[in-house]
Coordinates of N, CA, C and O and ligand atoms in Angstrom, one line a residue:
X1 N 70.3 -29.8 -8.2 CA 70.9 -31.4 -8.5 C 69.8 -32.2 -9.0 O 68.9 -32.5 -8.0
X2 N 69.9 -32.5 -10.0 CA 68.7 -33.4 -10.6 C 68.9 -34.8 -9.8 O 69.9 -35.4 -9.7
X3 N 67.7 -35.3 -9.5 CA 67.5 -36.7 -8.9 C 67.4 -37.6 -9.9 O 66.1 -37.7 -10.3
X4 N 68.3 -38.4 -10.4 CA 68.1 -39.4 -11.5 C 68.2 -40.8 -10.9 O 68.9 -41.1 -10.1
X5 N 67.3 -41.4 -11.3 CA 67.3 -43.0 -10.9 C 67.0 -44.0 -12.0 O 66.4 -43.6 -13.1
X6 N 67.5 -45.0 -11.9 CA 67.5 -46.2 -12.8 C 66.8 -47.4 -12.2 O 66.4 -47.5 -11.2
X7 N 66.2 -48.1 -13.0 CA 65.3 -49.5 -12.8 C 65.3 -50.2 -13.9 O 65.8 -50.1 -15.0
X8 N 64.5 -51.3 -13.6 CA 64.2 -52.4 -14.8 C 63.6 -53.5 -14.1 O 63.1 -53.6 -12.9
X9 N 63.3 -54.3 -15.2 CA 62.4 -55.5 -14.7 C 63.3 -56.6 -14.4 O 64.5 -56.5 -14.1
X10 N 62.6 -57.7 -14.0 CA 63.2 -59.0 -13.4 C 64.3 -59.5 -14.2 O 65.3 -60.0 -13.7
X11 N 63.9 -59.8 -15.6 CA 64.9 -60.4 -16.5 C 65.8 -59.5 -17.1 O 66.9 -60.0 -17.7
X12 N 65.6 -58.2 -16.9 CA 66.6 -57.3 -17.4 C 66.4 -56.9 -18.8 O 67.3 -56.2 -19.4
X13 N 65.4 -57.3 -19.4 CA 65.0 -57.0 -21.0 C 64.6 -55.5 -21.2 O 64.8 -54.9 -22.0
X14 N 64.1 -55.0 -19.9 CA 63.7 -53.6 -20.0 C 64.4 -52.8 -18.8 O 64.3 -53.3 -17.6
X15 N 64.9 -51.7 -19.1 CA 65.5 -50.9 -18.3 C 65.2 -49.3 -18.5 O 64.7 -49.2 -19.5
X16 N 65.1 -48.5 -17.5 CA 64.6 -47.3 -17.7 C 65.6 -46.2 -16.9 O 66.2 -46.5 -16.0
X17 N 65.5 -45.0 -17.1 CA 66.1 -43.8 -16.4 C 65.1 -42.9 -16.2 O 64.6 -42.5 -17.3
X18 N 65.0 -42.2 -15.1 CA 64.0 -41.3 -14.6 C 64.6 -40.2 -14.1 O 65.4 -40.3 -13.1
X19 N 64.1 -39.1 -14.4 CA 64.8 -37.8 -13.8 C 63.4 -37.3 -12.9 O 62.3 -37.3 -13.1
X20 N 63.9 -36.9 -11.7 CA 62.9 -36.5 -10.7 C 62.4 -35.0 -10.8 O 62.6 -34.7 -12.0
X21 N 61.8 -34.3 -9.9 CA 61.5 -35.0 -8.5 C 60.6 -36.3 -8.5 O 59.6 -36.3 -9.2
X22 N 60.8 -37.1 -7.7 CA 59.9 -38.3 -7.4 C 58.9 -38.0 -6.4 O 59.3 -37.7 -5.3
X23 N 57.7 -38.6 -6.7 CA 56.7 -38.5 -5.7 C 56.9 -39.6 -4.6 O 57.5 -40.5 -5.0
X24 N 56.7 -39.2 -3.3 CA 56.6 -40.2 -2.4 C 55.9 -41.5 -2.9 O 54.8 -41.2 -3.7
X25 N 56.3 -42.6 -2.3 CA 55.4 -43.9 -2.8 C 54.1 -44.1 -2.4 O 53.7 -43.7 -1.0
X26 N 53.2 -44.3 -3.1 CA 51.9 -44.4 -2.8 C 51.4 -45.9 -3.1 O 51.6 -46.4 -4.2
X27 N 50.7 -46.6 -2.1 CA 50.1 -47.9 -2.3 C 48.8 -47.8 -2.8 O 47.9 -47.1 -2.2
X28 N 48.5 -48.5 -3.8 CA 47.2 -48.7 -4.5 C 46.6 -50.0 -4.3 O 47.1 -51.0 -4.8
X29 N 45.5 -50.1 -3.8 CA 44.8 -51.5 -3.4 C 43.6 -51.9 -4.2 O 42.9 -52.5 -3.9
X30 N 43.5 -51.0 -5.3 CA 42.4 -51.0 -6.2 C 42.3 -52.7 -6.6 O 43.3 -53.3 -6.7
X31 N 41.1 -52.8 -7.2 CA 41.0 -54.2 -7.8 C 41.8 -54.7 -8.9 O 42.6 -55.7 -9.1
X32 N 42.3 -53.7 -9.8 CA 43.2 -53.9 -11.0 C 44.5 -53.9 -10.4 O 45.4 -54.9 -10.9
X33 N 45.0 -53.1 -9.5 CA 46.3 -53.4 -9.0 C 46.5 -54.6 -8.1 O 47.5 -55.3 -8.2
X34 N 45.4 -55.1 -7.5 CA 45.4 -56.4 -6.8 C 45.6 -57.4 -7.7 O 46.4 -58.1 -7.5
X35 N 45.1 -57.4 -8.8 CA 45.1 -58.5 -9.9 C 46.3 -58.5 -10.7 O 47.0 -59.4 -10.7
X36 N 46.9 -57.3 -10.9 CA 48.1 -57.2 -11.7 C 49.4 -57.7 -10.9 O 50.3 -58.0 -11.6
X37 N 49.2 -57.4 -9.6 CA 50.5 -57.7 -8.9 C 50.1 -59.0 -7.8 O 51.1 -59.6 -7.4
X38 N 48.9 -59.4 -7.9 CA 48.7 -60.4 -6.9 C 48.7 -59.9 -5.4 O 48.4 -60.7 -4.5
X39 N 48.8 -58.5 -5.3 CA 48.8 -58.0 -3.9 C 48.4 -56.4 -4.0 O 47.2 -56.3 -4.1
X40 N 49.3 -55.6 -4.0 CA 49.0 -54.2 -4.3 C 50.3 -53.5 -5.0 O 51.3 -54.0 -4.8
X41 N 50.1 -52.5 -5.6 CA 50.9 -51.7 -6.2 C 51.6 -50.7 -5.3 O 50.7 -50.0 -4.5
X42 N 52.8 -50.4 -5.4 CA 53.5 -49.4 -4.5 C 54.3 -48.6 -5.5 O 55.2 -49.4 -6.1
X43 N 53.8 -47.3 -5.9 CA 54.5 -46.7 -7.1 C 54.8 -45.3 -6.7 O 54.1 -44.7 -5.9
X44 N 55.9 -44.9 -7.1 CA 56.5 -43.4 -7.0 C 56.0 -42.8 -8.6 O 55.3 -43.6 -9.2
X45 N 56.5 -41.8 -8.7 CA 56.0 -41.3 -10.2 C 57.0 -40.0 -10.3 O 57.7 -39.5 -9.3
X46 N 57.4 -39.9 -11.7 CA 58.2 -38.9 -12.2 C 57.7 -38.1 -13.3 O 56.7 -38.8 -14.0
X47 N 58.3 -37.1 -13.6 CA 57.7 -36.1 -14.9 C 57.8 -37.1 -16.2 O 59.0 -37.6 -16.3
X48 N 56.9 -37.5 -16.9 CA 56.9 -38.3 -18.0 C 58.0 -37.9 -18.9 O 58.6 -39.0 -19.4
X49 N 58.3 -36.8 -19.2 CA 59.4 -36.2 -20.3 C 60.7 -36.6 -19.7 O 61.7 -36.5 -20.6
X50 N 60.9 -36.9 -18.6 CA 62.2 -37.3 -18.1 C 62.4 -38.9 -17.8 O 63.5 -39.2 -17.3
X51 N 61.7 -39.6 -18.5 CA 61.9 -41.1 -18.4 C 62.2 -41.5 -19.7 O 61.4 -41.3 -20.6
X52 N 63.2 -42.0 -19.8 CA 63.7 -42.9 -21.0 C 63.7 -44.5 -21.0 O 64.2 -45.0 -19.7
X53 N 63.3 -45.2 -21.5 CA 63.1 -46.7 -21.6 C 63.9 -47.5 -22.6 O 63.9 -47.0 -23.8
X54 N 64.7 -48.3 -22.2 CA 65.5 -49.2 -23.3 C 64.8 -50.6 -23.1 O 64.4 -51.1 -21.9
X55 N 64.3 -51.3 -24.2 CA 63.7 -52.6 -24.2 C 62.3 -52.3 -24.6 O 61.7 -51.1 -24.5
X56 N 61.7 -53.4 -24.9 CA 60.2 -53.4 -25.3 C 59.2 -53.4 -24.0 O 59.4 -54.4 -23.4
X57 N 58.5 -52.6 -24.0 CA 57.4 -52.5 -22.9 C 56.2 -52.8 -23.6 O 55.7 -52.2 -24.6
X58 N 55.4 -53.9 -23.0 CA 53.9 -54.2 -23.5 C 53.2 -53.2 -22.7 O 53.3 -53.2 -21.6
X59 N 52.1 -52.8 -23.3 CA 51.3 -51.9 -22.6 C 49.7 -52.5 -22.8 O 49.3 -53.0 -23.7
X60 N 49.2 -52.5 -21.6 CA 47.5 -53.0 -21.4 C 46.7 -51.9 -21.1 O 47.1 -51.0 -20.2
X61 N 45.8 -51.5 -21.9 CA 45.0 -50.4 -21.6 C 43.9 -51.0 -20.4 O 43.0 -51.9 -20.7
X62 N 44.2 -50.7 -19.2 CA 43.3 -51.3 -18.1 C 42.2 -50.3 -18.0 O 41.2 -51.0 -17.1
X63 N 41.9 -49.2 -18.5 CA 40.8 -48.3 -18.4 C 40.9 -47.5 -19.5 O 41.9 -47.4 -20.3
X64 N 39.8 -46.7 -19.7 CA 39.8 -45.8 -20.8 C 40.8 -44.6 -20.5 O 41.2 -44.0 -21.5
X65 N 41.3 -44.5 -19.3 CA 42.1 -43.4 -19.1 C 43.6 -43.7 -18.8 O 44.3 -42.9 -18.4
X66 N 43.8 -44.9 -18.6 CA 45.0 -45.4 -18.2 C 45.6 -46.7 -18.8 O 44.7 -47.5 -19.3
X67 N 47.0 -46.9 -18.9 CA 47.6 -48.2 -19.4 C 48.6 -48.7 -18.6 O 49.2 -47.7 -17.6
X68 N 48.9 -49.7 -18.5 CA 50.0 -50.5 -17.6 C 51.0 -51.0 -18.4 O 50.6 -51.8 -19.2
X69 N 52.2 -50.5 -18.0 CA 53.4 -51.1 -18.7 C 54.0 -52.3 -18.2 O 54.4 -52.1 -16.9
X70 N 54.5 -53.4 -18.9 CA 55.0 -54.5 -18.0 C 56.1 -55.1 -19.3 O 56.0 -55.0 -20.3
X71 N 56.9 -55.9 -18.7 CA 58.0 -56.5 -19.6 C 57.2 -57.8 -20.3 O 56.7 -58.5 -19.3
X72 N 57.3 -57.8 -21.4 CA 56.8 -59.1 -22.0 C 57.3 -60.3 -21.9 O 56.7 -61.4 -22.0
X73 N 58.8 -60.3 -21.4 CA 59.4 -61.7 -21.3 C 59.2 -62.1 -19.9 O 59.0 -63.2 -19.7
X74 N 59.2 -61.3 -18.9 CA 59.2 -61.9 -17.4 C 57.8 -61.4 -16.6 O 57.7 -61.9 -15.6
X75 N 57.2 -60.5 -17.3 CA 55.9 -60.1 -16.6 C 55.9 -58.9 -15.5 O 55.0 -58.7 -15.0
X76 N 57.2 -58.4 -15.5 CA 57.4 -57.4 -14.3 C 56.4 -56.3 -14.6 O 56.4 -55.7 -15.7
X77 N 55.7 -55.7 -13.7 CA 54.9 -54.5 -13.6 C 56.1 -53.3 -13.5 O 56.8 -53.2 -12.6
X78 N 55.9 -52.6 -14.5 CA 56.9 -51.4 -14.4 C 56.2 -50.0 -14.3 O 56.6 -49.3 -13.5
X79 N 55.1 -49.7 -15.1 CA 54.7 -48.4 -15.2 C 53.0 -48.4 -15.2 O 52.4 -49.4 -15.5
X80 N 52.6 -47.2 -14.6 CA 51.2 -47.0 -14.9 C 51.1 -45.6 -15.5 O 51.7 -44.6 -15.0
X81 N 50.5 -45.4 -16.5 CA 50.4 -44.2 -17.4 C 48.9 -43.9 -17.4 O 48.3 -44.2 -18.4
X82 N 48.7 -42.6 -16.7 CA 47.4 -42.3 -16.7 C 47.4 -40.7 -16.9 O 48.4 -40.1 -17.3
X83 N 46.3 -40.1 -16.6 CA 46.0 -38.7 -16.7 C 47.3 -37.9 -15.9 O 47.9 -38.4 -14.8
X84 N 47.7 -36.9 -16.1 CA 48.6 -36.0 -15.4 C 49.8 -35.9 -16.0 O 50.2 -36.6 -17.0
X85 N 50.9 -35.1 -15.6 CA 52.1 -34.9 -16.1 C 53.1 -35.9 -15.9 O 54.4 -36.1 -16.1
X86 N 52.8 -36.8 -14.7 CA 53.7 -37.8 -14.2 C 53.4 -39.1 -14.9 O 52.3 -39.4 -14.9
X87 N 54.5 -40.1 -14.9 CA 54.3 -41.5 -15.0 C 54.6 -42.3 -13.7 O 55.5 -42.0 -13.1
X88 N 53.7 -43.0 -13.5 CA 53.9 -43.7 -12.2 C 54.7 -45.0 -12.5 O 54.7 -45.7 -13.6
X89 N 55.8 -45.1 -11.6 CA 57.0 -46.1 -11.6 C 56.7 -47.0 -10.5 O 56.6 -46.5 -9.5
X90 N 56.5 -48.2 -10.6 CA 56.5 -49.1 -9.7 C 58.0 -49.3 -8.8 O 58.9 -49.5 -9.5
X91 N 57.7 -49.0 -7.5 CA 58.7 -48.5 -6.6 C 59.9 -49.7 -6.6 O 61.0 -49.4 -6.4
X92 N 59.4 -50.9 -6.6 CA 60.0 -52.3 -6.3 C 61.0 -52.4 -7.7 O 61.9 -53.2 -7.6
X93 N 60.8 -51.6 -8.5 CA 61.5 -51.8 -9.9 C 62.9 -50.8 -10.0 O 63.8 -51.0 -10.8
X94 N 62.8 -49.9 -9.0 CA 64.0 -49.1 -8.8 C 65.3 -49.7 -8.4 O 65.0 -50.7 -7.5
X95 N 66.3 -49.4 -9.0 CA 67.5 -50.0 -8.4 C 67.9 -49.5 -7.1 O 68.4 -50.3 -6.2
X96 N 67.7 -48.4 -6.8 CA 67.9 -47.5 -5.9 C 66.9 -46.8 -5.2 O 66.5 -45.7 -5.8
X97 N 65.9 -47.2 -4.3 CA 64.7 -46.4 -3.9 C 65.0 -45.6 -2.5 O 64.1 -45.3 -2.0
X98 N 66.4 -45.5 -2.3 CA 66.7 -44.8 -0.9 C 65.9 -43.3 -0.9 O 66.1 -42.8 -1.9
X99 N 65.6 -43.0 0.2 CA 64.8 -41.6 0.7 C 63.4 -41.6 -0.1 O 62.8 -40.6 0.3
X100 N 63.0 -42.7 -0.7 CA 61.7 -42.6 -0.9 C 60.5 -43.5 0.1 O 60.8 -44.5 0.3
X101 N 59.8 -42.6 0.9 CA 59.0 -43.2 1.8 C 57.6 -43.5 1.2 O 57.2 -43.0 0.2
X102 N 56.8 -44.3 2.1 CA 55.5 -44.5 1.6 C 54.6 -43.5 2.3 O 54.6 -43.4 3.6
X103 N 53.8 -42.6 1.5 CA 53.2 -41.6 1.9 C 51.8 -42.1 2.3 O 51.0 -41.4 3.2
X104 N 51.1 -43.1 1.9 CA 49.8 -43.6 2.2 C 49.3 -44.7 1.2 O 49.8 -45.2 0.4
X105 N 47.9 -45.0 1.6 CA 47.4 -46.1 0.9 C 46.1 -45.6 0.2 O 45.3 -45.0 0.9
X106 N 45.6 -45.7 -1.0 CA 44.6 -45.5 -1.7 C 43.7 -46.7 -2.2 O 44.1 -47.7 -2.4
X107 N 42.5 -46.6 -2.4 CA 41.6 -47.6 -2.9 C 41.6 -48.8 -1.8 O 41.6 -49.8 -2.1
X108 N 41.7 -48.4 -0.5 CA 41.6 -49.5 0.4 C 40.4 -50.4 0.4 O 40.3 -51.4 1.2
X109 N 39.4 -49.8 -0.1 CA 38.3 -50.7 -0.2 C 38.3 -51.9 -1.0 O 37.7 -52.8 -0.9
X110 N 39.5 -51.9 -1.9 CA 39.6 -53.2 -2.6 C 40.9 -53.9 -2.2 O 41.1 -55.1 -2.9
X111 N 41.3 -53.7 -1.0 CA 42.7 -54.4 -0.7 C 42.2 -55.7 -0.2 O 41.0 -56.2 0.1
X112 N 43.2 -56.6 -0.2 CA 43.0 -58.2 0.0 C 42.8 -58.3 1.5 O 43.2 -57.3 2.4
X113 N 42.1 -59.2 1.8 CA 41.8 -59.6 3.2 C 43.0 -59.7 4.1 O 43.0 -59.9 5.1
X114 N 44.0 -60.2 3.4 CA 45.4 -60.4 4.2 C 46.0 -59.3 4.6 O 47.2 -59.5 5.3
X115 N 45.8 -58.1 3.9 CA 46.7 -56.8 4.1 C 46.1 -56.2 5.4 O 44.9 -55.7 5.6
X116 N 47.0 -56.0 6.4 CA 46.7 -55.0 7.6 C 47.5 -53.8 7.4 O 48.6 -54.0 7.3
X117 N 46.6 -52.7 7.5 CA 47.4 -51.5 7.2 C 47.6 -50.9 8.7 O 46.8 -51.2 9.8
X118 N 48.7 -50.3 8.9 CA 49.1 -49.8 10.1 C 48.0 -48.8 10.6 O 47.6 -48.0 9.8
X119 N 47.7 -48.5 11.9 CA 46.7 -47.6 12.2 C 46.9 -46.3 12.1 O 46.1 -45.6 11.9
X120 N 48.3 -46.1 12.1 CA 48.7 -44.5 11.9 C 48.8 -44.3 10.2 O 49.4 -43.2 10.1
X121 N 48.7 -45.2 9.3 CA 48.8 -44.9 8.2 C 47.8 -44.0 7.4 O 46.7 -44.0 8.0
X122 N 48.2 -43.3 6.6 CA 47.2 -42.4 5.7 C 46.5 -43.1 4.7 O 47.3 -44.0 4.1
X123 N 45.1 -43.2 5.0 CA 44.6 -44.2 4.0 C 43.4 -43.6 3.2 O 42.7 -42.4 4.1
X124 N 42.9 -43.9 2.2 CA 41.5 -43.5 1.7 C 40.9 -44.8 0.9 O 41.5 -45.5 0.5
X125 N 39.5 -44.7 1.3 CA 38.9 -45.8 0.5 C 38.9 -45.8 -0.9 O 38.7 -47.0 -1.5
X126 N 39.2 -45.0 -1.6 CA 39.1 -44.7 -3.1 C 40.3 -43.8 -3.4 O 41.4 -43.7 -3.0
X127 N 40.0 -42.8 -4.3 CA 41.0 -42.2 -4.8 C 41.4 -40.9 -3.7 O 40.4 -40.6 -2.9
X128 N 42.7 -40.4 -3.7 CA 43.1 -39.4 -2.7 C 44.2 -38.4 -3.8 O 45.2 -38.7 -3.8
X129 N 43.5 -37.3 -4.1 CA 44.0 -36.6 -5.2 C 45.4 -36.0 -4.6 O 46.5 -35.9 -5.4
X130 N 45.1 -35.3 -3.3 CA 46.4 -34.9 -2.8 C 47.6 -35.8 -2.3 O 48.7 -35.4 -2.6
X131 N 47.4 -37.0 -2.3 CA 48.3 -38.0 -2.0 C 49.0 -38.4 -3.4 O 50.1 -38.3 -3.5
X132 N 48.2 -38.5 -4.4 CA 48.7 -39.1 -5.6 C 49.4 -37.8 -6.5 O 50.1 -38.3 -7.4
X133 N 49.1 -36.7 -6.2 CA 49.8 -35.7 -6.8 C 51.0 -35.0 -6.0 O 51.5 -33.9 -6.3
X134 N 51.2 -35.4 -4.8 CA 52.1 -34.8 -3.8 C 53.4 -34.8 -4.7 O 53.9 -35.7 -5.4
X135 N 54.1 -34.0 -4.1 CA 55.7 -33.5 -4.7 C 56.5 -34.0 -3.7 O 56.4 -33.3 -2.5
X136 N 57.5 -34.4 -3.9 CA 58.5 -34.8 -2.9 C 59.4 -33.3 -2.6 O 59.5 -32.6 -3.4
X137 N 59.8 -33.5 -1.4 CA 60.5 -32.1 -0.9 C 61.9 -32.1 -1.7 O 62.4 -32.9 -2.0
Ligands
ZN201 ZN1 61.8 -58.7 -17.9
ZN202 ZN1 45.2 -49.3 -8.3

């Protein structure tokens, strides 16, 4: 049974449809995510080939290895496109994120001073390969 989800930006100019399986949500507190969101990124991911987008996405090359997709009209962060077979999708842009839990926090060394993480949360000061490539059950 395919797990297909839809989503889009704040103004509605960009919408997307993505076929799972969806990775559990990972929060990234790196300096780039902190700046583009004003806080931190919470993203799921899905196989790149199963994502179709309607509307114009503006891409920003945030590093040599990754680019970030956002709506040029309203500025909503939508995607993080980096190495690997999956496209990261900002979880808050899903129309229905039910069933997607938060698996953990990465790059906590870069987190904002106002962010308090739960003591029992899975955290990593930098990258956590096992967390970001996790496959949902
Ligand atoms: Zn928009
Ligand atoms: Zn990040």
